[in-house]
mmCIF file of C-alpha atoms and ligand atoms in Angstrom:
data_model
loop_
_atom_site.group_PDB
_atom_site.id
_atom_site.type_symbol
_atom_site.label_atom_id
_atom_site.label_comp_id
_atom_site.label_asym_id
_atom_site.label_seq_id
_atom_site.Cartn_x
_atom_site.Cartn_y
_atom_site.Cartn_z
ATOM 1 C CA MET O 134 -8.512 -9.820 22.594
ATOM 2 C CA ASN O 135 -11.969 -10.493 21.228
ATOM 3 C CA LEU O 136 -11.349 -10.593 17.508
ATOM 4 C CA GLU O 137 -14.249 -12.813 16.476
ATOM 5 C CA LYS O 138 -16.693 -10.096 17.405
ATOM 6 C CA TYR O 139 -15.118 -7.631 14.981
ATOM 7 C CA LEU O 140 -13.360 -9.563 12.231
ATOM 8 C CA SER O 141 -15.511 -10.494 9.235
ATOM 9 C CA ILE O 142 -13.745 -12.736 6.721
ATOM 10 C CA THR O 143 -15.517 -14.012 3.608
ATOM 11 C CA PRO O 144 -16.028 -17.821 3.628
ATOM 12 C CA GLU O 145 -13.792 -18.215 0.558
ATOM 13 C CA ILE O 146 -10.892 -16.378 2.166
ATOM 14 C CA GLU O 147 -11.354 -18.081 5.518
ATOM 15 C CA ALA O 148 -11.276 -21.509 3.878
ATOM 16 C CA ALA O 149 -8.152 -20.590 1.901
ATOM 17 C CA ILE O 150 -6.315 -19.363 5.003
ATOM 18 C CA LYS O 151 -7.243 -22.507 6.949
ATOM 19 C CA ALA O 152 -6.104 -24.722 4.059
ATOM 20 C CA GLY O 153 -2.781 -22.853 3.765
ATOM 21 C CA LYS O 154 -3.591 -21.537 0.293
ATOM 22 C CA PRO O 155 -2.173 -18.221 -0.991
ATOM 23 C CA VAL O 156 -4.130 -15.064 -0.118
ATOM 24 C CA VAL O 157 -3.101 -11.488 -0.942
ATOM 25 C CA ALA O 158 -4.414 -8.504 1.011
ATOM 26 C CA LEU O 159 -5.298 -5.295 -0.859
ATOM 27 C CA GLU O 160 -5.990 -1.873 0.671
ATOM 28 C CA SER O 161 -8.964 0.435 0.182
ATOM 29 C CA THR O 162 -7.467 3.891 0.816
ATOM 30 C CA ILE O 163 -5.889 3.635 -2.631
ATOM 31 C CA LEU O 164 -9.514 3.364 -3.914
ATOM 32 C CA SER O 165 -11.311 5.948 -1.764
ATOM 33 C CA HIS O 166 -8.572 8.546 -1.407
ATOM 34 C CA GLY O 167 -5.849 7.675 -3.920
ATOM 35 C CA MET O 168 -7.738 7.345 -7.215
ATOM 36 C CA PRO O 169 -10.594 9.251 -8.851
ATOM 37 C CA TYR O 170 -14.141 7.867 -9.208
ATOM 38 C CA PRO O 171 -15.329 6.261 -11.467
ATOM 39 C CA GLU O 172 -11.956 5.263 -12.935
ATOM 40 C CA ASN O 173 -11.082 3.463 -9.708
ATOM 41 C CA MET O 174 -13.972 0.983 -10.234
ATOM 42 C CA GLU O 175 -12.275 -0.799 -13.096
ATOM 43 C CA PHE O 176 -9.052 -0.864 -11.119
ATOM 44 C CA ALA O 177 -10.664 -2.304 -7.963
ATOM 45 C CA HIS O 178 -12.141 -5.232 -9.848
ATOM 46 C CA LYS O 179 -9.228 -5.858 -12.198
ATOM 47 C CA VAL O 180 -6.591 -5.924 -9.475
ATOM 48 C CA GLU O 181 -8.563 -8.737 -7.818
ATOM 49 C CA GLU O 182 -8.744 -10.627 -11.142
ATOM 50 C CA ILE O 183 -4.978 -10.327 -11.506
ATOM 51 C CA VAL O 184 -4.440 -11.915 -8.100
ATOM 52 C CA ARG O 185 -6.785 -14.763 -9.051
ATOM 53 C CA GLY O 186 -4.985 -15.177 -12.373
ATOM 54 C CA GLU O 187 -1.792 -15.924 -10.436
ATOM 55 C CA GLY O 188 -3.486 -18.608 -8.349
ATOM 56 C CA ALA O 189 -4.035 -16.579 -5.173
ATOM 57 C CA ILE O 190 -7.177 -15.189 -3.532
ATOM 58 C CA PRO O 191 -7.643 -11.420 -3.187
ATOM 59 C CA ALA O 192 -8.658 -9.962 0.175
ATOM 60 C CA THR O 193 -9.488 -6.271 -0.049
ATOM 61 C CA THR O 194 -9.932 -4.804 3.429
ATOM 62 C CA ALA O 195 -12.168 -2.027 4.775
ATOM 63 C CA ILE O 196 -14.136 -1.079 7.874
ATOM 64 C CA ILE O 197 -17.886 -1.319 7.285
ATOM 65 C CA GLY O 198 -20.787 -1.597 9.731
ATOM 66 C CA GLY O 199 -18.588 -1.999 12.781
ATOM 67 C CA LYS O 200 -16.579 -4.846 11.254
ATOM 68 C CA LEU O 201 -13.030 -5.221 10.030
ATOM 69 C CA LYS O 202 -13.805 -6.680 6.616
ATOM 70 C CA VAL O 203 -11.460 -9.115 4.925
ATOM 71 C CA GLY O 204 -12.746 -9.550 1.378
ATOM 72 C CA LEU O 205 -15.389 -7.245 -0.075
ATOM 73 C CA THR O 206 -18.453 -7.977 -2.175
ATOM 74 C CA SER O 207 -18.761 -6.237 -5.528
ATOM 75 C CA ASP O 208 -21.177 -3.710 -3.949
ATOM 76 C CA GLU O 209 -18.787 -3.039 -1.090
ATOM 77 C CA LEU O 210 -15.937 -2.468 -3.544
ATOM 78 C CA ASP O 211 -18.111 0.054 -5.393
ATOM 79 C CA LEU O 212 -18.970 1.773 -2.116
ATOM 80 C CA MET O 213 -15.273 2.209 -1.356
ATOM 81 C CA CYS O 214 -14.663 3.530 -4.884
ATOM 82 C CA LYS O 215 -17.462 6.122 -4.623
ATOM 83 C CA GLY O 216 -15.869 7.161 -1.380
ATOM 84 C CA GLU O 217 -18.855 9.210 -0.166
ATOM 85 C CA GLY O 218 -18.565 9.577 3.585
ATOM 86 C CA VAL O 219 -15.656 7.152 3.621
ATOM 87 C CA GLY O 220 -12.920 8.182 6.039
ATOM 88 C CA LYS O 221 -9.221 7.426 5.791
ATOM 89 C CA VAL O 222 -8.408 5.095 8.651
ATOM 90 C CA SER O 223 -4.944 4.679 10.054
ATOM 91 C CA ARG O 224 -4.078 2.775 13.254
ATOM 92 C CA ARG O 225 -5.210 5.539 15.598
ATOM 93 C CA ASP O 226 -8.667 5.713 13.954
ATOM 94 C CA VAL O 227 -9.535 1.995 13.919
ATOM 95 C CA ALA O 228 -11.369 1.665 17.222
ATOM 96 C CA VAL O 229 -13.362 4.870 16.629
ATOM 97 C CA TYR O 230 -14.564 3.687 13.216
ATOM 98 C CA VAL O 231 -15.442 0.194 14.425
ATOM 99 C CA ALA O 232 -17.232 1.423 17.550
ATOM 100 C CA SER O 233 -19.211 4.105 15.721
ATOM 101 C CA GLY O 234 -20.005 2.082 12.612
ATOM 102 C CA GLN O 235 -18.522 4.654 10.238
ATOM 103 C CA ILE O 236 -17.194 3.482 6.879
ATOM 104 C CA GLY O 237 -13.405 3.518 6.722
ATOM 105 C CA ALA O 238 -10.865 2.954 3.983
ATOM 106 C CA THR O 239 -7.768 1.143 5.206
ATOM 107 C CA THR O 240 -4.280 2.566 4.677
ATOM 108 C CA VAL O 241 -1.136 0.453 4.420
ATOM 109 C CA ALA O 242 -0.900 0.491 8.233
ATOM 110 C CA THR O 243 -4.471 -0.689 8.859
ATOM 111 C CA THR O 244 -4.494 -3.173 5.981
ATOM 112 C CA MET O 245 -1.384 -4.763 7.535
ATOM 113 C CA MET O 246 -3.091 -4.878 10.943
ATOM 114 C CA ILE O 247 -6.243 -6.511 9.586
ATOM 115 C CA ALA O 248 -4.287 -8.906 7.345
ATOM 116 C CA ALA O 249 -2.236 -10.056 10.338
ATOM 117 C CA MET O 250 -5.377 -10.566 12.441
ATOM 118 C CA ALA O 251 -6.766 -12.773 9.662
ATOM 119 C CA GLY O 252 -3.521 -14.695 9.121
ATOM 120 C CA ILE O 253 -2.628 -13.173 5.723
ATOM 121 C CA LYS O 254 1.085 -12.654 5.163
ATOM 122 C CA VAL O 255 1.401 -10.789 1.868
ATOM 123 C CA PHE O 256 -0.146 -7.477 0.830
ATOM 124 C CA ALA O 257 0.053 -5.537 -2.443
ATOM 125 C CA THR O 258 -0.321 -1.781 -2.704
ATOM 126 C CA GLY O 259 0.898 1.139 -4.821
ATOM 127 C CA GLY O 260 3.231 3.108 -2.601
ATOM 128 C CA ILE O 261 3.829 3.175 1.147
ATOM 129 C CA GLY O 262 3.537 6.273 3.284
ATOM 130 C CA GLY O 263 6.765 7.584 4.784
ATOM 131 C CA VAL O 264 8.633 10.499 6.247
ATOM 132 C CA HIS O 265 7.301 13.671 4.639
ATOM 133 C CA ARG O 266 9.607 16.376 3.352
ATOM 134 C CA GLY O 267 10.025 18.919 6.126
ATOM 135 C CA ALA O 268 9.256 16.312 8.819
ATOM 136 C CA GLN O 269 12.107 17.820 10.857
ATOM 137 C CA GLU O 270 9.560 20.563 11.653
ATOM 138 C CA THR O 271 6.117 19.015 11.098
ATOM 139 C CA MET O 272 6.903 15.525 12.495
ATOM 140 C CA ASP O 273 4.672 14.173 9.716
ATOM 141 C CA ILE O 274 5.753 10.555 9.525
ATOM 142 C CA SER O 275 3.238 8.012 8.239
ATOM 143 C CA ALA O 276 1.996 5.400 10.704
ATOM 144 C CA ASP O 277 2.771 2.916 7.896
ATOM 145 C CA LEU O 278 6.410 2.875 9.007
ATOM 146 C CA GLN O 279 5.675 1.944 12.631
ATOM 147 C CA GLU O 280 3.310 -0.745 11.395
ATOM 148 C CA LEU O 281 6.026 -2.234 9.193
ATOM 149 C CA ALA O 282 8.189 -2.428 12.305
ATOM 150 C CA LYS O 283 5.666 -4.348 14.350
ATOM 151 C CA THR O 284 3.224 -6.301 12.159
ATOM 152 C CA PRO O 285 4.287 -9.453 10.287
ATOM 153 C CA VAL O 286 3.150 -8.784 6.715
ATOM 154 C CA GLY O 287 5.270 -8.411 3.572
ATOM 155 C CA VAL O 288 4.210 -5.255 1.711
ATOM 156 C CA VAL O 289 4.782 -5.245 -2.031
ATOM 157 C CA CYS O 290 4.957 -1.657 -3.301
ATOM 158 C CA ALA O 291 6.580 0.425 -6.039
ATOM 159 C CA GLY O 292 8.677 2.186 -3.405
ATOM 160 C CA ALA O 293 7.476 5.574 -2.214
ATOM 161 C CA LYS O 294 6.501 8.753 -4.023
ATOM 162 C CA SER O 295 9.155 11.416 -3.991
ATOM 163 C CA LEU O 296 6.647 13.791 -2.413
ATOM 164 C CA LEU O 297 8.130 12.065 0.644
ATOM 165 C CA ASP O 298 11.702 12.429 1.825
ATOM 166 C CA ILE O 299 12.831 9.046 0.530
ATOM 167 C CA GLY O 300 16.246 9.234 2.199
ATOM 168 C CA LEU O 301 14.711 9.864 5.615
ATOM 169 C CA THR O 302 12.063 7.208 5.014
ATOM 170 C CA LEU O 303 14.798 4.622 4.428
ATOM 171 C CA GLU O 304 16.723 5.826 7.504
ATOM 172 C CA TYR O 305 13.579 5.443 9.605
ATOM 173 C CA LEU O 306 13.002 1.913 8.288
ATOM 174 C CA GLU O 307 16.589 0.982 9.112
ATOM 175 C CA THR O 308 16.232 2.306 12.662
ATOM 176 C CA MET O 309 13.012 0.322 13.123
ATOM 177 C CA GLY O 310 14.632 -2.864 11.781
ATOM 178 C CA VAL O 311 12.498 -3.210 8.656
ATOM 179 C CA PRO O 312 14.194 -4.979 5.731
ATOM 180 C CA VAL O 313 13.882 -3.178 2.394
ATOM 181 C CA LEU O 314 14.071 -5.763 -0.389
ATOM 182 C CA GLY O 315 14.365 -4.834 -4.068
ATOM 183 C CA MET O 316 12.761 -7.258 -6.508
ATOM 184 C CA GLY O 317 15.443 -7.636 -9.169
ATOM 185 C CA THR O 318 16.817 -4.189 -8.454
ATOM 186 C CA ASP O 319 19.567 -2.492 -6.429
ATOM 187 C CA ASP O 320 17.628 0.782 -6.500
ATOM 188 C CA PHE O 321 14.777 1.807 -4.257
ATOM 189 C CA PRO O 322 12.042 2.832 -6.717
ATOM 190 C CA ALA O 323 10.234 6.182 -6.553
ATOM 191 C CA PHE O 324 6.759 5.013 -7.566
ATOM 192 C CA TYR O 325 6.484 6.496 -11.103
ATOM 193 C CA CYS O 326 10.229 6.022 -11.618
ATOM 194 C CA ARG O 327 12.332 2.866 -11.359
ATOM 195 C CA LYS O 328 15.066 4.668 -9.447
ATOM 196 C CA SER O 329 14.976 7.171 -6.590
ATOM 197 C CA GLY O 330 18.721 7.709 -6.256
ATOM 198 C CA PHE O 331 18.728 5.564 -3.083
ATOM 199 C CA GLY O 332 19.573 1.874 -2.806
ATOM 200 C CA VAL O 333 17.708 -1.064 -1.277
ATOM 201 C CA ASP O 334 19.215 -3.292 1.426
ATOM 202 C CA PHE O 335 19.113 -6.429 -0.731
ATOM 203 C CA ASN O 336 18.474 -7.207 -4.359
ATOM 204 C CA VAL O 337 16.217 -10.280 -4.329
ATOM 205 C CA GLU O 338 16.246 -12.234 -7.568
ATOM 206 C CA SER O 339 12.994 -14.205 -7.331
ATOM 207 C CA PRO O 340 9.620 -14.453 -5.576
ATOM 208 C CA ALA O 341 10.823 -17.777 -4.133
ATOM 209 C CA MET O 342 13.839 -16.100 -2.507
ATOM 210 C CA CYS O 343 11.643 -13.303 -1.199
ATOM 211 C CA ALA O 344 9.284 -15.876 0.347
ATOM 212 C CA LYS O 345 12.260 -17.657 1.916
ATOM 213 C CA ILE O 346 13.488 -14.424 3.500
ATOM 214 C CA LEU O 347 10.033 -13.670 4.946
ATOM 215 C CA LYS O 348 9.653 -17.217 6.285
ATOM 216 C CA THR O 349 13.121 -17.088 7.844
ATOM 217 C CA LYS O 350 12.465 -13.722 9.447
ATOM 218 C CA TRP O 351 9.295 -14.969 11.105
ATOM 219 C CA ASP O 352 10.784 -18.389 12.003
ATOM 220 C CA LEU O 353 13.470 -16.473 13.879
ATOM 221 C CA GLY O 354 10.818 -14.654 15.854
ATOM 222 C CA LEU O 355 11.761 -11.276 14.398
ATOM 223 C CA GLU O 356 8.748 -9.034 14.684
ATOM 224 C CA GLY O 357 7.435 -6.814 11.908
ATOM 225 C CA GLY O 358 7.128 -6.999 8.156
ATOM 226 C CA ALA O 359 9.219 -6.079 5.144
ATOM 227 C CA VAL O 360 9.120 -3.541 2.351
ATOM 228 C CA ILE O 361 9.211 -5.461 -0.931
ATOM 229 C CA ALA O 362 10.045 -2.845 -3.533
ATOM 230 C CA ASN O 363 8.948 -3.750 -7.048
ATOM 231 C CA PRO O 364 9.797 -1.162 -9.706
ATOM 232 C CA ILE O 365 7.187 0.065 -12.187
ATOM 233 C CA PRO O 366 7.432 -1.730 -15.572
ATOM 234 C CA VAL O 367 9.768 0.218 -17.906
ATOM 235 C CA GLU O 368 7.027 0.932 -20.459
ATOM 236 C CA TYR O 369 4.979 2.885 -17.880
ATOM 237 C CA GLU O 370 7.847 4.732 -16.222
ATOM 238 C CA LEU O 371 7.639 8.558 -16.137
ATOM 239 C CA ASP O 372 10.505 11.039 -16.348
ATOM 240 C CA PHE O 373 12.038 11.696 -12.909
ATOM 241 C CA ASP O 374 12.733 15.417 -13.402
ATOM 242 C CA GLU O 375 9.276 16.103 -14.837
ATOM 243 C CA MET O 376 7.626 14.323 -11.905
ATOM 244 C CA GLU O 377 9.882 16.173 -9.494
ATOM 245 C CA ALA O 378 8.619 19.502 -10.906
ATOM 246 C CA VAL O 379 4.982 18.360 -10.620
ATOM 247 C CA ILE O 380 5.485 17.148 -7.047
ATOM 248 C CA ASN O 381 7.188 20.405 -6.048
ATOM 249 C CA LYS O 382 4.258 22.360 -7.465
ATOM 250 C CA ALA O 383 1.765 20.208 -5.524
ATOM 251 C CA LEU O 384 3.810 20.653 -2.331
ATOM 252 C CA GLU O 385 3.794 24.428 -2.851
ATOM 253 C CA MET O 386 -0.021 24.407 -3.249
ATOM 254 C CA ALA O 387 -0.403 22.337 -0.060
ATOM 255 C CA LYS O 388 1.740 24.847 1.824
ATOM 256 C CA GLU O 389 -0.188 27.842 0.464
ATOM 257 C CA GLN O 390 -3.516 26.271 1.402
ATOM 258 C CA GLY O 391 -2.331 25.208 4.844
ATOM 259 C CA ILE O 392 -2.997 21.483 4.244
ATOM 260 C CA LYS O 393 -1.871 19.414 7.230
ATOM 261 C CA GLY O 394 -2.042 15.973 8.842
ATOM 262 C CA LYS O 395 -3.957 13.113 7.254
ATOM 263 C CA ALA O 396 -5.260 15.366 4.457
ATOM 264 C CA THR O 397 -1.724 15.873 3.146
ATOM 265 C CA THR O 398 -1.223 12.646 1.178
ATOM 266 C CA PRO O 399 -4.678 12.666 -0.541
ATOM 267 C CA PHE O 400 -4.285 16.387 -1.375
ATOM 268 C CA LEU O 401 -0.905 15.839 -3.008
ATOM 269 C CA LEU O 402 -2.095 12.769 -4.914
ATOM 270 C CA SER O 403 -5.130 14.514 -6.381
ATOM 271 C CA HIS O 404 -3.090 17.540 -7.451
ATOM 272 C CA ILE O 405 -0.409 15.378 -9.018
ATOM 273 C CA LYS O 406 -3.182 13.781 -11.059
ATOM 274 C CA GLU O 407 -4.513 17.173 -12.197
ATOM 275 C CA LEU O 408 -1.073 18.554 -12.981
ATOM 276 C CA THR O 409 -0.132 15.544 -15.114
ATOM 277 C CA LYS O 410 -3.512 15.389 -16.906
ATOM 278 C CA GLY O 411 -4.066 11.760 -16.027
ATOM 279 C CA VAL O 412 -0.768 10.369 -17.348
ATOM 280 C CA ALA O 413 0.368 9.720 -13.793
ATOM 281 C CA PHE O 414 -2.908 7.964 -13.035
ATOM 282 C CA ALA O 415 -2.366 5.468 -15.860
ATOM 283 C CA SER O 416 1.100 4.689 -14.483
ATOM 284 C CA ASN O 417 -0.286 4.385 -10.968
ATOM 285 C CA VAL O 418 -2.792 1.764 -12.118
ATOM 286 C CA GLN O 419 -0.159 -0.242 -13.964
ATOM 287 C CA LEU O 420 2.346 -0.288 -11.119
ATOM 288 C CA ALA O 421 -0.366 -1.444 -8.728
ATOM 289 C CA TYR O 422 -1.287 -4.305 -11.110
ATOM 290 C CA ASN O 423 2.384 -5.195 -11.315
ATOM 291 C CA ASN O 424 2.594 -5.292 -7.510
ATOM 292 C CA ALA O 425 -0.522 -7.464 -7.256
ATOM 293 C CA ARG O 426 1.110 -9.930 -9.664
ATOM 294 C CA MET O 427 4.373 -9.988 -7.694
ATOM 295 C CA ALA O 428 2.613 -10.286 -4.328
ATOM 296 C CA SER O 429 0.603 -13.241 -5.614
ATOM 297 C CA LYS O 430 3.765 -15.009 -6.803
ATOM 298 C CA ILE O 431 5.387 -14.446 -3.396
ATOM 299 C CA ALA O 432 2.253 -15.683 -1.585
ATOM 300 C CA VAL O 433 2.226 -18.821 -3.762
ATOM 301 C CA GLU O 434 5.906 -19.482 -2.942
ATOM 302 C CA LEU O 435 5.348 -18.841 0.766
ATOM 303 C CA CYS O 436 2.686 -21.541 0.818
ATOM 304 C CA LYS O 437 5.196 -24.098 -0.471
ATOM 305 C CA LEU O 438 7.545 -23.542 2.485
HETATM 306 N N1 PSU C 732 0.788 6.788 -1.468
HETATM 307 C C1 PSU C 732 0.283 6.671 -2.690
HETATM 308 N N2 PSU C 732 -1.037 6.372 -2.837
HETATM 309 C C2 PSU C 732 -1.845 6.161 -1.748
HETATM 310 C C3 PSU C 732 -1.275 6.269 -0.442
HETATM 311 C C4 PSU C 732 0.035 6.577 -0.351
HETATM 312 O O1 PSU C 732 0.991 6.854 -3.658
HETATM 313 O O2 PSU C 732 -3.050 5.908 -1.911
HETATM 314 C C5 PSU C 732 -2.133 6.023 0.764
HETATM 315 C C6 PSU C 732 -1.840 4.625 1.370
HETATM 316 O O3 PSU C 732 -3.050 4.082 1.853
HETATM 317 C C7 PSU C 732 -0.917 4.956 2.527
HETATM 318 C C8 PSU C 732 -1.466 6.273 2.979
HETATM 319 O O4 PSU C 732 -0.941 3.988 3.552
HETATM 320 O O5 PSU C 732 -1.815 6.965 1.786
HETATM 321 C C9 PSU C 732 -0.470 7.064 3.789
HETATM 322 O O6 PSU C 732 -1.098 8.178 4.334
HETATM 323 P P1 PSU C 732 -0.383 9.008 5.507
HETATM 324 O O7 PSU C 732 0.800 9.644 4.850
HETATM 325 O O8 PSU C 732 -1.413 10.015 5.960
HETATM 326 O O9 PSU C 732 -0.014 8.016 6.560
HETATM 327 MN MN1 MN C 733 0.795 11.993 7.990
#
């Protein structure tokens, strides 16, 4: 490995990692491909402020100028939000983007990879990718799940959107040995909704306990990360049946238009936003803030162990 050549960590983040201070990774696909411009600008900056408010340091990741970036300048954040010419980079795309100097937004999978290379153990996002509905035929299973099985980062999310097959996603995670922890909940959340109808493996009562579980897992030499499912705050929750109808409509449109592969998730997300007239976007922002807060608390606790 020749990481130094490719990994570019801001001095602030590098110093924090060396000193054992809490750092929280944040992804950029949620900015470039998951949220509309210019509304995503406020989000990108505020989510970093929230992490700082909890006593941790934010580390948004991206691929820019042939480097795996850990920590973005304000201009770089804006570039990712504009999203012009910014590709969506999962594990298979990383070397191509670095070698060719193209600008890439990092998904959950690639943010985990880069975080692990830098020595960051906790990452906050909105929702993870998973097994898509109909995967029995399409084999569309997000690379996020394989990454969770092999890369040692705890991923704080609001569960997964029910545009995925949540039952199969949880089965896949079980097979790959990935713990699914619910923060104060027995239910695996469905992004906009606090409950998906499926359970988590363990209800974890506090960030301290969550940190202890992560530390123990890695002390034992168990590879991979964990899904840390943090339900959307009640006041921002949307109605499950209404969202189900919207998601089904978006899935129908994707099928009609022959949308496939890596375009699927961004297509569905943008149509869900249109179909809900922005209400879903407001919830999306709030659940991501909530996850950033929780991830920071867990990172702070992890540093005490
Ligand atoms: N789910 C969301 N919002 C997102 C994503 C997923 O609700 O922005 C993004 C994340 O970056 C995730 C990626 O890692 O989509 C998964 O894409 P795919 O299904 O192509 O692996
Ligand atoms: Mn896919």
